[in-house]
Short mmCIF file of C-alpha atoms in Angstrom, two decimals:
data_model
loop_
_atom_site.label_atom_id
_atom_site.label_comp_id
_atom_site.label_asym_id
_atom_site.label_seq_id
_atom_site.Cartn_x
_atom_site.Cartn_y
_atom_site.Cartn_z
CA MET Y 1 0.04 -0.24 -0.19
CA THR Y 2 1.91 3.12 -1.39
CA GLY Y 3 1.55 6.44 -0.21
CA ALA Y 4 -0.25 5.53 2.98
CA THR Y 5 0.17 7.50 6.16
CA ILE Y 6 -0.24 6.64 9.82
CA PRO Y 7 -2.30 8.82 12.11
CA GLY Y 8 -1.02 12.03 13.13
CA GLN Y 9 1.79 12.20 10.12
CA ALA Y 10 1.59 14.45 6.77
CA GLY Y 11 1.54 11.98 3.55
CA PRO Y 12 4.57 12.09 1.40
CA ASP Y 13 2.63 14.66 -1.04
CA VAL Y 14 1.18 16.91 1.48
CA LYS Y 15 3.04 19.96 2.76
CA PRO Y 16 2.28 20.57 6.49
CA ARG Y 17 0.76 24.02 7.11
CA ARG Y 18 2.96 26.63 8.69
CA ASP Y 19 2.16 27.50 12.45
CA ARG Y 20 1.96 31.27 12.37
CA THR Y 21 0.58 31.33 15.74
CA HIS Y 22 3.78 31.35 17.31
CA PHE Y 23 4.27 34.97 16.24
CA LEU Y 24 0.61 35.82 18.01
CA TYR Y 25 2.18 34.45 21.39
CA LEU Y 26 5.45 36.23 20.74
CA ALA Y 27 3.29 39.65 20.40
CA VAL Y 28 1.83 38.62 23.71
CA VAL Y 29 4.95 38.47 25.44
CA VAL Y 30 5.94 41.79 23.98
CA ALA Y 31 2.55 43.28 24.91
CA VAL Y 32 2.74 42.34 28.58
CA VAL Y 33 6.41 43.85 28.83
CA LEU Y 34 5.05 46.88 27.18
CA GLY Y 35 2.00 46.85 29.70
CA ILE Y 36 4.40 46.75 32.66
CA VAL Y 37 6.64 49.74 31.36
CA LEU Y 38 3.47 51.85 30.84
CA GLY Y 39 1.97 50.77 34.27
CA LEU Y 40 5.05 51.99 35.85
CA THR Y 41 5.78 55.17 33.88
CA ALA Y 42 2.36 56.36 33.28
CA PRO Y 43 -0.18 54.83 35.78
CA ASP Y 44 -3.33 57.10 35.30
CA VAL Y 45 -2.93 56.48 31.62
CA ALA Y 46 -2.55 52.94 32.11
CA LYS Y 47 -5.71 52.60 34.75
CA GLU Y 48 -7.71 53.86 31.52
CA LEU Y 49 -6.91 50.47 29.76
CA LYS Y 50 -8.81 48.16 32.02
CA PRO Y 51 -11.61 47.84 29.79
CA ILE Y 52 -9.56 46.38 27.13
CA GLY Y 53 -8.31 43.54 29.36
CA THR Y 54 -11.87 43.14 30.34
CA ALA Y 55 -13.26 42.83 26.95
CA PHE Y 56 -10.75 40.32 25.94
CA VAL Y 57 -11.71 38.23 28.89
CA GLY Y 58 -15.14 38.59 28.19
CA LEU Y 59 -14.90 37.46 24.57
CA ILE Y 60 -13.22 34.23 25.70
CA LYS Y 61 -15.72 33.72 28.46
CA MET Y 62 -18.65 33.92 26.03
CA MET Y 63 -17.15 30.91 24.25
CA ILE Y 64 -17.12 28.79 27.29
CA SER Y 65 -20.74 27.36 27.93
CA PRO Y 66 -21.04 26.21 24.10
CA ILE Y 67 -17.66 24.35 24.25
CA ILE Y 68 -18.34 22.79 27.75
CA PHE Y 69 -21.70 21.96 26.23
CA CYS Y 70 -20.56 20.34 23.07
CA THR Y 71 -17.54 18.49 24.62
CA ILE Y 72 -19.97 16.88 27.24
CA VAL Y 73 -22.72 15.99 24.87
CA LEU Y 74 -20.51 14.31 22.22
CA GLY Y 75 -18.38 12.46 24.95
CA ILE Y 76 -21.56 11.21 27.02
CA GLY Y 77 -23.88 10.60 24.01
CA SER Y 78 -21.27 8.31 22.37
CA VAL Y 79 -20.60 6.26 25.47
CA ARG Y 80 -23.01 3.28 25.78
CA LYS Y 81 -22.87 2.84 29.70
CA ALA Y 82 -23.91 5.81 32.00
CA ALA Y 83 -22.02 3.97 34.68
CA LYS Y 84 -18.69 4.99 33.16
CA VAL Y 85 -19.75 8.58 33.53
CA GLY Y 86 -20.80 8.23 37.19
CA LYS Y 87 -17.53 6.76 37.91
CA VAL Y 88 -15.40 9.43 36.37
CA GLY Y 89 -17.59 12.29 38.16
CA GLY Y 90 -17.02 10.36 41.86
CA LEU Y 91 -13.29 9.63 40.99
CA ALA Y 92 -13.20 13.49 40.06
CA ILE Y 93 -14.79 14.81 43.23
CA GLY Y 94 -12.99 12.60 45.54
CA TYR Y 95 -9.67 13.63 44.13
CA PHE Y 96 -10.55 17.44 44.09
CA VAL Y 97 -11.46 17.25 47.67
CA THR Y 98 -8.40 15.41 48.80
CA MET Y 99 -6.24 17.86 46.77
CA SER Y 100 -8.08 20.82 48.68
CA PHE Y 101 -6.67 19.36 51.84
CA VAL Y 102 -3.20 18.89 50.66
CA ALA Y 103 -3.14 22.52 49.58
CA LEU Y 104 -4.60 23.78 52.62
CA ALA Y 105 -2.04 21.90 54.71
CA ILE Y 106 0.81 23.23 52.48
CA GLY Y 107 -0.14 26.50 52.89
CA LEU Y 108 -0.67 26.00 56.90
CA VAL Y 109 2.81 24.56 57.15
CA VAL Y 110 4.84 27.50 55.02
CA GLY Y 111 2.62 30.36 56.59
CA ASN Y 112 3.54 29.25 60.10
CA VAL Y 113 7.10 28.87 59.25
CA ILE Y 114 7.88 32.17 57.33
CA HIS Y 115 5.51 34.10 59.43
CA PRO Y 116 4.81 36.63 56.61
CA GLY Y 117 2.96 39.26 58.35
CA GLY Y 118 5.73 40.46 60.93
CA GLY Y 119 6.57 44.36 60.41
CA VAL Y 120 3.44 45.24 58.20
CA GLU Y 121 1.20 48.14 59.51
CA LEU Y 122 -2.69 48.62 58.68
CA THR Y 123 -3.42 51.90 57.55
CA GLU Y 124 -7.10 53.45 58.19
CA ALA Y 125 -7.65 53.55 54.41
CA ALA Y 126 -7.14 50.07 54.24
CA LYS Y 127 -10.10 49.10 57.02
CA GLY Y 128 -12.99 50.19 54.94
CA VAL Y 129 -11.93 48.26 51.93
CA GLY Y 130 -11.74 45.08 53.92
CA GLN Y 131 -15.46 45.43 55.07
CA GLU Y 132 -16.70 46.21 51.58
CA GLN Y 133 -14.97 42.84 50.59
CA ALA Y 134 -16.76 41.11 53.70
CA ALA Y 135 -19.84 42.36 52.56
CA ALA Y 136 -19.57 40.64 48.74
CA GLY Y 137 -18.31 37.44 50.32
CA SER Y 138 -21.05 36.65 52.67
CA GLU Y 139 -23.61 37.83 49.90
CA THR Y 140 -23.78 34.18 48.74
CA THR Y 141 -24.53 31.01 50.96
CA MET Y 142 -23.93 27.31 50.37
CA THR Y 143 -27.45 26.97 49.75
CA ASP Y 144 -27.81 29.59 47.08
CA PHE Y 145 -24.54 28.20 45.30
CA LEU Y 146 -26.13 24.63 45.04
CA LEU Y 147 -29.77 26.18 44.09
CA GLY Y 148 -27.73 28.45 41.50
CA ILE Y 149 -26.35 25.46 39.83
CA ILE Y 150 -29.92 24.85 38.26
CA PRO Y 151 -30.63 27.34 35.27
CA THR Y 152 -33.84 29.19 35.08
CA THR Y 153 -34.68 27.43 31.57
CA LEU Y 154 -33.10 24.94 29.55
CA VAL Y 155 -31.07 27.44 27.50
CA SER Y 156 -30.53 30.25 30.09
CA ALA Y 157 -27.42 28.34 31.19
CA PHE Y 158 -25.72 29.42 27.77
CA THR Y 159 -26.43 33.35 28.69
CA GLU Y 160 -25.90 33.64 32.12
CA GLY Y 161 -22.14 32.32 32.01
CA VAL Y 162 -22.47 29.73 34.96
CA VAL Y 163 -20.31 27.04 34.36
CA LEU Y 164 -21.93 24.48 36.71
CA GLN Y 165 -25.21 25.42 34.95
CA THR Y 166 -23.71 24.26 31.73
CA LEU Y 167 -22.51 21.15 33.02
CA LEU Y 168 -25.94 20.13 34.10
CA VAL Y 169 -27.67 20.89 30.83
CA ALA Y 170 -24.70 19.42 29.09
CA LEU Y 171 -25.03 15.98 31.24
CA LEU Y 172 -28.77 16.17 30.96
CA ALA Y 173 -28.32 16.30 27.20
CA GLY Y 174 -26.01 13.59 26.93
CA PHE Y 175 -27.95 11.28 28.91
CA ALA Y 176 -30.68 11.65 26.80
CA LEU Y 177 -28.87 11.20 23.61
CA GLN Y 178 -27.44 8.09 25.23
CA THR Y 179 -30.80 6.68 25.66
CA MET Y 180 -32.39 7.69 21.94
CA GLY Y 181 -29.67 5.11 20.57
CA ARG Y 182 -29.19 5.35 16.75
CA SER Y 183 -32.21 8.23 16.59
CA GLY Y 184 -29.96 10.37 18.34
CA GLU Y 185 -27.00 10.15 15.87
CA PRO Y 186 -28.14 13.06 13.65
CA ILE Y 187 -28.02 15.08 16.47
CA LEU Y 188 -24.64 14.32 17.61
CA ARG Y 189 -23.56 14.95 14.34
CA GLY Y 190 -25.01 18.26 14.52
CA VAL Y 191 -23.32 19.03 17.93
CA GLU Y 192 -20.01 17.99 16.30
CA HIS Y 193 -20.66 20.74 13.46
CA ILE Y 194 -21.39 23.33 16.47
CA GLN Y 195 -18.13 22.32 18.06
CA ARG Y 196 -16.15 22.99 15.08
CA LEU Y 197 -17.66 26.35 14.52
CA VAL Y 198 -17.19 27.39 18.37
CA PHE Y 199 -13.57 26.17 18.29
CA ARG Y 200 -12.96 28.33 14.90
CA ILE Y 201 -14.48 31.22 16.37
CA LEU Y 202 -12.49 30.80 19.46
CA ALA Y 203 -8.99 30.74 17.38
CA MET Y 204 -10.20 34.04 15.52
CA ILE Y 205 -10.63 35.61 19.17
CA MET Y 206 -7.24 34.52 20.32
CA TRP Y 207 -5.68 36.85 17.45
CA ALA Y 208 -6.77 39.90 19.94
CA ALA Y 209 -4.76 38.07 23.04
CA PRO Y 210 -1.81 40.88 22.43
CA VAL Y 211 -4.19 43.79 22.56
CA GLY Y 212 -5.99 42.12 25.56
CA ALA Y 213 -2.98 41.27 27.36
CA PHE Y 214 -1.70 44.64 26.98
CA GLY Y 215 -4.46 46.39 28.49
CA ALA Y 216 -5.07 43.95 31.49
CA ILE Y 217 -1.29 44.07 32.59
CA ALA Y 218 -0.87 47.44 32.28
CA ALA Y 219 -3.93 48.38 34.33
CA VAL Y 220 -2.73 46.14 37.05
CA VAL Y 221 0.59 47.59 37.15
CA GLY Y 222 -0.87 51.24 37.09
CA GLU Y 223 -3.46 50.53 39.95
CA THR Y 224 -0.74 48.56 42.21
CA GLY Y 225 2.60 50.70 42.03
CA VAL Y 226 5.89 49.75 43.44
CA ASP Y 227 5.58 51.03 46.74
CA ALA Y 228 2.95 48.26 47.27
CA LEU Y 229 4.87 45.70 45.75
CA LYS Y 230 7.94 46.53 47.84
CA ALA Y 231 5.84 46.80 51.01
CA LEU Y 232 4.10 43.47 50.70
CA ALA Y 233 6.93 41.59 48.87
CA ALA Y 234 7.38 38.82 51.95
CA ILE Y 235 3.81 37.72 51.47
CA MET Y 236 4.02 37.62 47.61
CA ILE Y 237 7.29 36.11 47.60
CA GLY Y 238 6.11 33.13 50.11
CA PHE Y 239 2.76 33.01 48.18
CA TYR Y 240 4.65 32.34 44.44
CA LEU Y 241 7.13 29.85 46.33
CA THR Y 242 4.38 27.98 48.04
CA CYS Y 243 2.38 27.46 44.83
CA ALA Y 244 5.59 26.40 42.90
CA LEU Y 245 6.23 23.86 45.89
CA PHE Y 246 2.77 22.37 45.08
CA VAL Y 247 2.97 22.20 41.65
CA LEU Y 248 6.58 20.73 41.30
CA VAL Y 249 6.45 18.39 44.25
CA VAL Y 250 2.96 17.13 44.73
CA LEU Y 251 1.40 17.46 40.96
CA GLY Y 252 4.85 16.56 39.59
CA THR Y 253 5.00 13.35 41.76
CA LEU Y 254 1.54 12.48 41.12
CA VAL Y 255 1.72 12.79 37.43
CA ARG Y 256 4.99 10.83 36.98
CA VAL Y 257 3.81 7.95 39.59
CA VAL Y 258 0.38 7.58 38.29
CA ALA Y 259 0.46 8.58 34.68
CA LYS Y 260 4.05 8.19 33.93
CA VAL Y 261 4.56 11.84 32.38
CA ASN Y 262 7.07 14.25 32.98
CA LEU Y 263 5.27 17.49 34.38
CA PHE Y 264 7.73 19.59 32.89
CA SER Y 265 6.89 18.29 29.50
CA LEU Y 266 3.27 18.49 30.28
CA LEU Y 267 3.70 22.61 31.33
CA LYS Y 268 5.55 22.96 28.27
CA TYR Y 269 2.59 21.29 26.17
CA LEU Y 270 0.48 23.86 28.08
CA GLY Y 271 2.99 27.05 27.74
CA ARG Y 272 0.71 28.91 25.87
CA GLU Y 273 -2.19 28.72 28.12
CA PHE Y 274 -0.19 29.66 31.09
CA LEU Y 275 0.95 32.88 29.28
CA LEU Y 276 -2.57 33.73 28.68
CA ILE Y 277 -3.59 33.26 32.05
CA PHE Y 278 -0.42 35.24 33.45
CA SER Y 279 -1.32 38.08 30.95
CA THR Y 280 -5.53 38.08 31.91
CA SER Y 281 -4.97 36.98 35.52
CA SER Y 282 -7.79 34.70 35.25
CA SER Y 283 -7.88 30.78 34.55
CA GLU Y 284 -11.17 31.21 32.52
CA SER Y 285 -9.35 32.56 29.96
CA ALA Y 286 -7.77 29.34 29.13
CA LEU Y 287 -10.42 27.00 30.07
CA PRO Y 288 -11.79 26.28 26.04
CA ARG Y 289 -8.26 25.81 25.31
CA LEU Y 290 -7.55 23.28 28.24
CA ILE Y 291 -10.71 21.19 26.94
CA ALA Y 292 -9.45 21.12 23.12
CA LYS Y 293 -5.79 20.36 24.50
CA MET Y 294 -6.49 17.61 26.74
CA GLU Y 295 -8.61 15.81 24.09
CA HIS Y 296 -5.81 16.35 21.76
CA LEU Y 297 -3.44 14.99 24.24
CA GLY Y 298 -5.21 11.56 24.31
CA VAL Y 299 -7.94 11.79 27.10
CA SER Y 300 -11.39 10.78 26.15
CA ARG Y 301 -14.24 13.29 25.67
CA PRO Y 302 -16.26 11.76 28.72
CA VAL Y 303 -13.34 12.33 31.06
CA VAL Y 304 -12.08 15.61 29.79
CA GLY Y 305 -15.88 16.96 29.46
CA ILE Y 306 -16.71 16.21 33.06
CA THR Y 307 -13.46 16.83 34.92
CA VAL Y 308 -12.25 20.05 33.21
CA PRO Y 309 -15.67 22.07 34.10
CA THR Y 310 -16.25 20.47 37.28
CA GLY Y 311 -12.47 21.23 38.51
CA TYR Y 312 -12.80 24.95 37.44
CA SER Y 313 -15.54 25.13 40.43
CA PHE Y 314 -14.25 22.32 42.90
CA ASN Y 315 -10.31 21.71 42.14
CA LEU Y 316 -8.96 25.09 43.25
CA ASP Y 317 -5.81 24.34 44.65
CA GLY Y 318 -3.97 27.99 44.32
CA THR Y 319 -7.15 29.54 45.88
CA MET Y 320 -6.83 27.22 48.91
CA ILE Y 321 -2.83 28.26 49.19
CA TYR Y 322 -4.03 31.72 48.98
CA LEU Y 323 -6.86 31.59 51.75
CA THR Y 324 -4.23 29.95 54.17
CA MET Y 325 -1.63 32.30 53.79
CA ALA Y 326 -3.42 35.30 53.63
CA SER Y 327 -5.15 34.60 56.79
CA LEU Y 328 -2.14 34.02 58.66
CA PHE Y 329 -0.65 37.25 57.07
CA ILE Y 330 -3.52 38.84 58.26
CA ALA Y 331 -3.77 37.80 61.58
CA GLU Y 332 -0.09 38.54 62.52
CA ALA Y 333 0.13 41.71 60.85
CA MET Y 334 -2.96 42.91 63.22
CA GLY Y 335 -0.94 41.59 66.20
CA ASP Y 336 -3.83 38.65 66.43
CA PRO Y 337 -2.09 35.38 65.53
CA MET Y 338 -4.55 32.44 65.29
CA THR Y 339 -3.87 29.31 67.32
CA VAL Y 340 -3.67 26.03 65.38
CA GLY Y 341 -6.99 25.20 66.01
CA GLN Y 342 -8.55 28.34 64.99
CA GLN Y 343 -6.77 28.17 61.94
CA ILE Y 344 -8.15 24.63 60.81
CA THR Y 345 -11.44 25.66 61.70
CA LEU Y 346 -11.39 28.48 59.93
CA LEU Y 347 -9.66 27.07 56.92
CA LEU Y 348 -12.13 24.03 56.42
CA PHE Y 349 -14.93 26.96 56.37
CA MET Y 350 -13.21 28.44 53.73
CA MET Y 351 -12.31 25.23 51.60
CA VAL Y 352 -16.34 24.96 51.55
CA ALA Y 353 -17.04 28.51 50.78
CA SER Y 354 -14.61 28.97 48.07
CA LYS Y 355 -16.18 26.06 45.91
CA GLY Y 356 -18.01 27.67 42.98
CA ALA Y 357 -15.52 30.75 42.83
CA ALA Y 358 -13.80 29.44 39.97
CA GLY Y 359 -11.33 31.42 37.59
CA VAL Y 360 -12.98 34.62 38.42
CA THR Y 361 -10.37 37.39 39.32
CA GLY Y 362 -11.16 38.83 42.59
CA ALA Y 363 -13.30 36.13 43.90
CA GLY Y 364 -10.57 34.54 46.31
CA LEU Y 365 -10.68 37.72 48.03
CA ALA Y 366 -14.07 38.31 48.63
CA THR Y 367 -14.13 34.48 49.68
CA LEU Y 368 -11.44 35.57 52.20
CA ALA Y 369 -13.01 38.48 53.72
CA GLY Y 370 -16.31 36.76 54.06
CA ALA Y 371 -15.00 33.87 55.90
CA LEU Y 372 -13.01 36.16 58.31
CA GLN Y 373 -16.30 38.16 59.12
CA SER Y 374 -18.15 34.85 60.05
CA HIS Y 375 -15.02 33.46 62.10
CA LYS Y 376 -13.13 36.28 63.14
CA PRO Y 377 -14.56 39.72 62.65
CA ASP Y 378 -11.82 41.22 64.11
CA LEU Y 379 -9.26 40.38 61.31
CA VAL Y 380 -11.80 41.74 58.28
CA ASP Y 381 -9.90 45.16 58.43
CA GLY Y 382 -6.64 43.60 57.65
CA VAL Y 383 -8.12 42.35 54.27
CA GLY Y 384 -7.45 45.83 52.78
CA MET Y 385 -3.68 45.43 53.26
CA ILE Y 386 -3.32 42.90 50.48
CA VAL Y 387 -6.06 44.45 48.28
CA GLY Y 388 -3.24 46.42 46.26
CA ILE Y 389 -0.99 43.08 45.54
CA ASP Y 390 -4.36 40.80 45.18
CA ARG Y 391 -4.40 41.01 41.21
CA PHE Y 392 -0.59 39.85 41.30
CA MET Y 393 -1.63 37.09 43.72
CA SER Y 394 -4.73 36.35 41.55
CA GLU Y 395 -2.11 35.44 38.57
CA ALA Y 396 -0.37 32.83 40.83
CA ARG Y 397 -3.60 31.18 42.17
CA ALA Y 398 -5.01 31.09 38.81
CA LEU Y 399 -1.65 29.55 37.24
CA THR Y 400 -1.74 26.62 40.17
CA ASN Y 401 -5.55 26.18 39.43
CA PHE Y 402 -4.85 25.52 35.87
CA ALA Y 403 -2.04 23.23 36.39
CA GLY Y 404 -4.07 21.29 39.02
CA ASN Y 405 -7.10 20.94 36.58
CA ALA Y 406 -4.61 19.79 33.89
CA VAL Y 407 -2.91 16.95 35.89
CA ALA Y 408 -6.23 16.06 37.44
CA THR Y 409 -7.90 15.48 33.85
CA LEU Y 410 -4.76 13.31 33.05
CA LEU Y 411 -4.71 11.36 36.24
CA ILE Y 412 -8.38 10.51 36.28
CA GLY Y 413 -8.08 9.57 32.65
CA THR Y 414 -5.37 7.06 33.77
CA TRP Y 415 -7.20 5.56 36.84
CA THR Y 416 -10.60 5.09 34.38
CA LYS Y 417 -8.32 3.64 31.56
CA GLU Y 418 -9.91 6.50 29.38
CA VAL Y 419 -6.45 7.94 28.24
CA ASP Y 420 -4.28 7.05 25.04
CA LYS Y 421 -0.61 6.43 26.76
CA ASP Y 422 1.14 6.22 23.36
CA ARG Y 423 -0.43 9.34 22.02
CA VAL Y 424 0.27 11.20 25.44
CA GLN Y 425 4.06 10.48 24.66
CA ARG Y 426 4.07 11.35 21.29
CA VAL Y 427 2.05 14.64 21.77
CA LEU Y 428 4.45 15.44 24.35
CA ALA Y 429 7.57 14.65 22.44
CA GLY Y 430 6.07 17.07 19.39
CA GLU Y 431 5.32 14.59 17.07
CA LEU Y 432 1.75 15.42 16.94
CA PRO Y 433 1.55 19.14 16.97
CA PHE Y 434 -1.76 20.68 18.32
CA ASP Y 435 -3.63 22.27 15.57
CA GLU Y 436 -3.92 26.30 16.44
CA ARG Y 437 -6.28 27.17 13.53
CA THR Y 438 -9.05 24.88 14.39
CA LEU Y 439 -8.43 23.85 18.04
CA LEU Y 440 -9.62 20.39 16.66
CA ASP Y 441 -8.14 17.25 15.08
CA GLY Y 442 -9.28 15.30 11.90
CA HIS Y 443 -11.32 17.80 10.38
CA GLU Y 444 -11.00 20.00 7.20
CA GLY Y 445 -8.12 17.97 5.95
CA HIS Y 446 -5.89 18.23 8.83
CA ASP Y 447 -4.71 14.74 9.91
CA GLY Y 448 -4.55 14.88 13.34
CA GLY Y 449 -4.98 11.30 13.97
CA HIS Y 450 -7.31 12.23 16.66
CA ASP Y 451 -11.05 13.30 16.16
CA GLY Y 452 -12.05 13.97 19.83
CA GLY Y 453 -12.65 9.95 20.24
CA HIS Y 454 -10.22 7.45 20.58
CA ASP Y 455 -9.80 3.70 19.27
CA ALA Y 456 -11.32 0.90 21.24
CA SER Y 457 -7.99 -0.03 22.81
CA ALA Y 458 -7.82 2.97 24.64
CA GLY Y 459 -11.44 2.26 25.98
CA THR Y 460 -13.02 5.23 24.66
CA ALA Y 461 -15.70 6.21 21.95
CA GLY Y 462 -15.88 9.14 19.76
CA PRO Y 463 -19.21 10.53 18.30
CA PRO Y 464 -20.53 7.82 15.80
CA ALA Y 465 -19.96 10.37 12.78
CA ALA Y 466 -16.62 11.04 13.11
CA SER Y 467 -14.05 9.48 11.15
CA SER Y 468 -11.03 8.09 12.49
CA GLY Y 469 -7.16 8.93 11.50
CA ASP Y 470 -6.94 5.28 10.23
CA ASP Y 471 -9.89 5.60 7.68
CA LYS Y 472 -8.27 8.79 6.47
CA ALA Y 473 -4.88 7.15 6.04
CA LEU Y 474 -6.87 4.24 4.17
CA ALA Y 475 -8.64 6.60 1.89
CA ARG Y 476 -5.26 8.34 0.96
CA SER Y 477 -3.52 4.87 0.08
#
């Protein structure tokens, strides 16, 4: 059979398309540097650019609901046994709770060792800010959060932008298509075409990333200033080091032992997403790309579709570390250090209260203030001390949360045997590059060898209408 190709490799007569998107991300780096320079030299001007960054993040966030819906419906609708989905969800929730405890423990230990609040004084101006954040953090109770998962109508989940509402509707639609059997296949094909459309729109939006990054980072630096960074350097450095410790030691060990994957290879594969998060201070800006990239990596659609959206609300490792260290910092700075028992009680409450505060900038600060208002009201005024640097700490939170969800998806895929291990190694080795133009594989003449489903040997199933890479190779032979 001459001229045949194998999945993931171009044929002898096919010229691979040049990936010009690396220029886009070089432009993002330049934009971040220029934004920092502008924020330091002309802070008043830089502050006025905040709407540019907000607009870019808003453009990406509007794509999150349709992408989550399509991914989950295609994944669950093509799986014959509903029990498999339940197994994935149960494993995911159990893992998320466990890692939240681990992150809290690490933050607790490091915070008690470095004592970051020593030598910092509370100003009168900061007191009022803490009370405002406390009011925002106590507005939503756990009952409100649970009821908020249910959308007003079947389609309102797509307009309100609540990830868990979209997740619920997508799960119901996926299970309904499961029960429809062959009569549901035309609907699955239609959803697949919609998925191609929304990913193409997302790829178009990404070309605005340099402008969005410039506006976002300039506004942050302009609002914060150098003086605040110097004064609160201890808590910032301690927090960044603790996040790095958690990612490199805890997540690195887990992904090496369980999935047999080198953490640095995975982080390199997700490098563009980390750059996007750093420049926007929100992990939600990279949520759609994480879904696309984890599917491309070799994890099945059901695992990606359930783990990633759920993780964005429940697997907030960076937020856990932030809540721990910020609480200890405030208590020490105000001369009212907490006992170990008080620390544990407060942080367990925060772990519950933080669920649902996904990668939204500033959500961690409101959760912190609301929890302190409930447990130690005399510390609420201290929240104002870290408001100035919260955006910089928000970047570390978002980066850590994102890394935690990427690792979680790979681990759960491994535990449920829903990952193509050979493909994982080939993708991380650079043999199967990610298609930055469509964010999907196997469509429109692209020979990605992976169309969102996997072969039977990987224990997964793609949508019935999708053709495999092997079929395409045979057609060209």
